[in-house]
Short mmCIF file of C-alpha atoms and ligand atoms in Angstrom, two decimals:
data_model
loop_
_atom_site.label_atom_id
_atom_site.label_comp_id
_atom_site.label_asym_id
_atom_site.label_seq_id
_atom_site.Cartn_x
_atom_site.Cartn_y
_atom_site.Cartn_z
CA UNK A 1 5.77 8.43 26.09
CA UNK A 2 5.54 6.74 22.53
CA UNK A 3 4.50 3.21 22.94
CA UNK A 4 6.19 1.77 19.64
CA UNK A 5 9.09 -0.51 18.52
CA UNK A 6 11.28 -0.03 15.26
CA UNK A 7 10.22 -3.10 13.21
CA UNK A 8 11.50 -1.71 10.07
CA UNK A 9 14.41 0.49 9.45
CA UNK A 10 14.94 3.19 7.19
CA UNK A 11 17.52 1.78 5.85
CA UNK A 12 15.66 -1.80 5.15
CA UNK A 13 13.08 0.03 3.54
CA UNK A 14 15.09 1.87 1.41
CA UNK A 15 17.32 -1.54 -0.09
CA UNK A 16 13.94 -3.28 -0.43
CA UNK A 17 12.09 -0.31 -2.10
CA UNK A 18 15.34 -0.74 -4.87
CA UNK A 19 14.90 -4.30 -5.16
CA UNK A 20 10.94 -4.28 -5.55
CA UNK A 21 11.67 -1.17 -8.34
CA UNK A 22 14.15 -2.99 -10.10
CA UNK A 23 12.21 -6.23 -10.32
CA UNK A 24 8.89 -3.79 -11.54
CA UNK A 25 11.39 -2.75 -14.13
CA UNK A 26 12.52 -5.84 -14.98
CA UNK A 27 8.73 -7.13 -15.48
CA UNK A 28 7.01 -3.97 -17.23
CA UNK A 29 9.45 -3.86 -19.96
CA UNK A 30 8.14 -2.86 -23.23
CA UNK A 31 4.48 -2.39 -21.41
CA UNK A 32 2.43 0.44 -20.62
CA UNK A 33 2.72 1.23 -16.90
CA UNK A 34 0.25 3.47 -15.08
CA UNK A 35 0.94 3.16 -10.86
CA UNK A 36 -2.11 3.64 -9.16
CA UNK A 37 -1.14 5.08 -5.52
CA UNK A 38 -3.83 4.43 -2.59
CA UNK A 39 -3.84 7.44 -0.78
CA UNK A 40 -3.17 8.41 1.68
CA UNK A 41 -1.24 5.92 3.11
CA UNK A 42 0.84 4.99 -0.06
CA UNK A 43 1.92 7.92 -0.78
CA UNK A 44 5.75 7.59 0.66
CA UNK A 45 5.71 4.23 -0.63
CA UNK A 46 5.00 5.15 -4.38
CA UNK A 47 7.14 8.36 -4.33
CA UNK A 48 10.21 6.29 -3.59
CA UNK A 49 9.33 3.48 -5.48
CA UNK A 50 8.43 5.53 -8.72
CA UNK A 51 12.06 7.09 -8.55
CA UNK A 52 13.65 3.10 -8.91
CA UNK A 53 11.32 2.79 -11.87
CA UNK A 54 14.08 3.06 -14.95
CA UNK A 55 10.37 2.85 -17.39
CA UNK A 56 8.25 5.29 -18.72
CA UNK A 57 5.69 5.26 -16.39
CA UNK A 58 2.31 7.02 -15.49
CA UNK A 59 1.43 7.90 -11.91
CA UNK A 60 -2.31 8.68 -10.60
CA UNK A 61 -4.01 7.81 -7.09
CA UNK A 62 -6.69 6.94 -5.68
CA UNK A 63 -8.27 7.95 -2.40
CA UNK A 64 -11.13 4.82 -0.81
CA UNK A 65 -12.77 6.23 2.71
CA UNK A 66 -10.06 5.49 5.44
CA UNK A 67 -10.96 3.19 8.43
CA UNK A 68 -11.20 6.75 10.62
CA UNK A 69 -9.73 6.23 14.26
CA UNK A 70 -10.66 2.82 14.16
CA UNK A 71 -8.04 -0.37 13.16
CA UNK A 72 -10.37 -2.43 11.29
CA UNK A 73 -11.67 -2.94 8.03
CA UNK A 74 -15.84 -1.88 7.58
CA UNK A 75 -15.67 -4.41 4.47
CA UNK A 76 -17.02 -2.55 2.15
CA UNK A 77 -14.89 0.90 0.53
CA UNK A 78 -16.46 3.72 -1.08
CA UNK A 79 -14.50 6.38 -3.47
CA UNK A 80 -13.59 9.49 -2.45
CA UNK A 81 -10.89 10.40 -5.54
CA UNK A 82 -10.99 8.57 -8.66
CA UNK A 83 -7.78 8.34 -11.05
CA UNK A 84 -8.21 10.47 -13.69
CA UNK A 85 -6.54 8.30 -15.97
CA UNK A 86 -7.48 6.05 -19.12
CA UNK A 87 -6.14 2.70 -18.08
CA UNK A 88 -7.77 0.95 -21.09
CA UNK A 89 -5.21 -1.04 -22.38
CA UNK A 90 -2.58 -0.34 -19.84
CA UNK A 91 -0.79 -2.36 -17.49
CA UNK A 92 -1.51 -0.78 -14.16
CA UNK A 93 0.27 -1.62 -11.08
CA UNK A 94 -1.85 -0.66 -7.86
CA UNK A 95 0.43 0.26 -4.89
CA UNK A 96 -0.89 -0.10 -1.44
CA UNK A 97 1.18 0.63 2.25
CA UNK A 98 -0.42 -2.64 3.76
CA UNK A 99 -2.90 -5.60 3.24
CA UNK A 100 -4.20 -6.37 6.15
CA UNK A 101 -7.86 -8.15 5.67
CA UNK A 102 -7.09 -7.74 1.64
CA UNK A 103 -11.04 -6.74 1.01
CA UNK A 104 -9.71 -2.38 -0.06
CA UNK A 105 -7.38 -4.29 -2.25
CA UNK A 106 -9.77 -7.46 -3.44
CA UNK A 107 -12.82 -4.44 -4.56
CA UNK A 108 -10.36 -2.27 -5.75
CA UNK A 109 -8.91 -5.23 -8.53
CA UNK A 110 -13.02 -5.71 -9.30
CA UNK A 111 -13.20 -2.17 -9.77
CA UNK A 112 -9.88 -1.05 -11.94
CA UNK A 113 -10.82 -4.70 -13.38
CA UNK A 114 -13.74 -3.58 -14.81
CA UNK A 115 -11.45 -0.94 -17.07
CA UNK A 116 -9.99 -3.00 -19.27
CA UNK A 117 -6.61 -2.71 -18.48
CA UNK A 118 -4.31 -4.97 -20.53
CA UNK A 119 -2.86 -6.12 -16.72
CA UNK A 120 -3.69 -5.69 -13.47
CA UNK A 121 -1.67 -6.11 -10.54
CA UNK A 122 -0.80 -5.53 -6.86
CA UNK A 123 2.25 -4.03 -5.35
CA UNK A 124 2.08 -3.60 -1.39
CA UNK A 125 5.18 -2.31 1.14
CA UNK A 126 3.65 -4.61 3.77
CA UNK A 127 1.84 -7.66 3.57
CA UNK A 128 0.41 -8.29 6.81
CA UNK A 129 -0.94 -12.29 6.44
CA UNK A 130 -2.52 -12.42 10.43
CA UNK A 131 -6.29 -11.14 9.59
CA UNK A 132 -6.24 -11.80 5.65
CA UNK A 133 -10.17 -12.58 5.02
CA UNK A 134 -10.22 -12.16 1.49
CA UNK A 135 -8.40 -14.54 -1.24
CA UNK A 136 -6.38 -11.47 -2.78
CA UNK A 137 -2.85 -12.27 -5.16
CA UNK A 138 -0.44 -9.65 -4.14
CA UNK A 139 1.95 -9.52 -6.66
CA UNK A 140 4.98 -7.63 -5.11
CA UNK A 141 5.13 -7.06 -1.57
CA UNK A 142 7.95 -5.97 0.17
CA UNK A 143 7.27 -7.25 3.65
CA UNK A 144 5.92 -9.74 5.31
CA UNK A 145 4.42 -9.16 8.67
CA UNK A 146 2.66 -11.49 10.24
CA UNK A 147 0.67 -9.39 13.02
CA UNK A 148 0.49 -5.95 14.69
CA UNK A 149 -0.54 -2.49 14.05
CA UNK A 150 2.04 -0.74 11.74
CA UNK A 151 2.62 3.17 12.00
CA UNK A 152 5.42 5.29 9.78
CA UNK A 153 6.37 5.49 6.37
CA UNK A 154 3.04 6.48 5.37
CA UNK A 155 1.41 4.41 7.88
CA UNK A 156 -1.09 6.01 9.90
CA UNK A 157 -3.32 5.49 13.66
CA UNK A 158 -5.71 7.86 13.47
CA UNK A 159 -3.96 10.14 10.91
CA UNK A 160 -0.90 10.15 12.70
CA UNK A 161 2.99 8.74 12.37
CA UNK A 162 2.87 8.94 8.86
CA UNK A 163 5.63 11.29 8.82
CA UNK A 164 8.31 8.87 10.20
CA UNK A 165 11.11 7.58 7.85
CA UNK A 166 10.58 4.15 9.32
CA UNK A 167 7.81 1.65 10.42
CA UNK A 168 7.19 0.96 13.83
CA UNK A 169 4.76 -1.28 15.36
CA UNK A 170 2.28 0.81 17.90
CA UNK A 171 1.84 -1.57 20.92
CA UNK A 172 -1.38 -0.24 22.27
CA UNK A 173 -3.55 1.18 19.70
CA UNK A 174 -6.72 2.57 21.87
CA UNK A 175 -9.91 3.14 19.15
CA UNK A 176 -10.84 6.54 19.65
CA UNK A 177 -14.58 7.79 19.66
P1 IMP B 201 -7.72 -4.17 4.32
O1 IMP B 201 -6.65 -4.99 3.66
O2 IMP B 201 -8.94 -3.98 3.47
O3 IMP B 201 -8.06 -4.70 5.68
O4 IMP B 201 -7.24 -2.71 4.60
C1 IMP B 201 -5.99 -2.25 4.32
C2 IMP B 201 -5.93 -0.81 4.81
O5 IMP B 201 -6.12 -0.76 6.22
C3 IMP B 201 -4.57 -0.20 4.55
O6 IMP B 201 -4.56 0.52 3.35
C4 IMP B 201 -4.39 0.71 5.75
O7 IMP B 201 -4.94 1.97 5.48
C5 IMP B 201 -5.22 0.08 6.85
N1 IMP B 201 -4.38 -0.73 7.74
C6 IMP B 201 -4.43 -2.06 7.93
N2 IMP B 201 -3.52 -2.48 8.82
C7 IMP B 201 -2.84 -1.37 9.19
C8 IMP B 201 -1.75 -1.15 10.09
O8 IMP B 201 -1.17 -2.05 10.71
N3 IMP B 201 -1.34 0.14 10.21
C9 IMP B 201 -1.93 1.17 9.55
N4 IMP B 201 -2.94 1.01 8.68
C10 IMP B 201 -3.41 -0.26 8.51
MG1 MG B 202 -4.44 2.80 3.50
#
């Protein structure tokens, strides 16, 4: 039996996905945009939001070592794909699924800060406020959630529920050895 509620629907998703890519548009005018994607959980997040993007706009990802079958954060994040693009000069938009802790997110703006892009900033589907640790400025966010584990829409437990169209929260998430 699944053990999860519909917290977001697909159809909330997709109006606030419009409104976050319109205000993006809005914002970036006249700049150079390069969206960073975090894989792999971003990666239905950025695909939609890229198409409400009416800017010329570059798109590259990123891949930091995933939290395995485990739902916390180890602190510390280590590369396993690199963007291969110059963002020297750029305005680059990083787009996460969820913040939970904010520490991926607080390394990665060190990290892509030590580029010298012309702007830097932070644009998560979820920003999940119960467990934040470190002092991270999220830009654009399209939720708030305040606690839970999250599953769908890129979302994943263990490298699963990704696939759904919308977010549920997963009520019993057992770590697995
Ligand atoms: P943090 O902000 O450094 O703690 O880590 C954020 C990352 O943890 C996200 O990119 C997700 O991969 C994962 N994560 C945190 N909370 C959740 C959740 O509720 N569901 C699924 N993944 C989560
Ligand atoms: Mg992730």
């Amino acid at each position: 039996m699944d053990d999860k509620e519909l917290i977001i629907s697909e159809a909330d998703i997709r109006q606030r996905v419009k409104e976050l890519g319109a205000a993006i548009s809005r914002d970036y005018a006249g700049k150079q945009l390069v969206m960073v994607g975090i894989l792999n959980g971003a990666f239905i997040f950025i695909a939609d939001l890229a198409r409400e993007i009416s800017l010329p706009v570059e798109i590259d990802f990123v891949r930091v070592a995933s939290y395995g079958a485990q739902t916390f954060s180890s602190g510390s994040i280590a590369f396993t794909k690199d963007i291969e693009l110059d963002i020297t000069g750029k305005d680059v938009l990083l787009v996460e699924d969820i913040v939970d802790t904010g520490r991926t997110l607080l390394r990665l703006k060190e990290i892509f800060g030590g580029r010298n892009p012309r702007s830097l900033k932070i644009c998560t589907l979820i920003n999940k406020t119960e467990r934040r640790e470190a002092e991270v400025h999220i830009d654009y966010h399209g939720f708030d959630i305040d606690h839970g584990f999250l599953v769908g829409y890129g979302l994943d437990y263990a490298e699963q529920h990704r696939h759904y169209p919308a977010i549920y929260h997963l009520r019993n998430p057992k770590p697995q050895a």
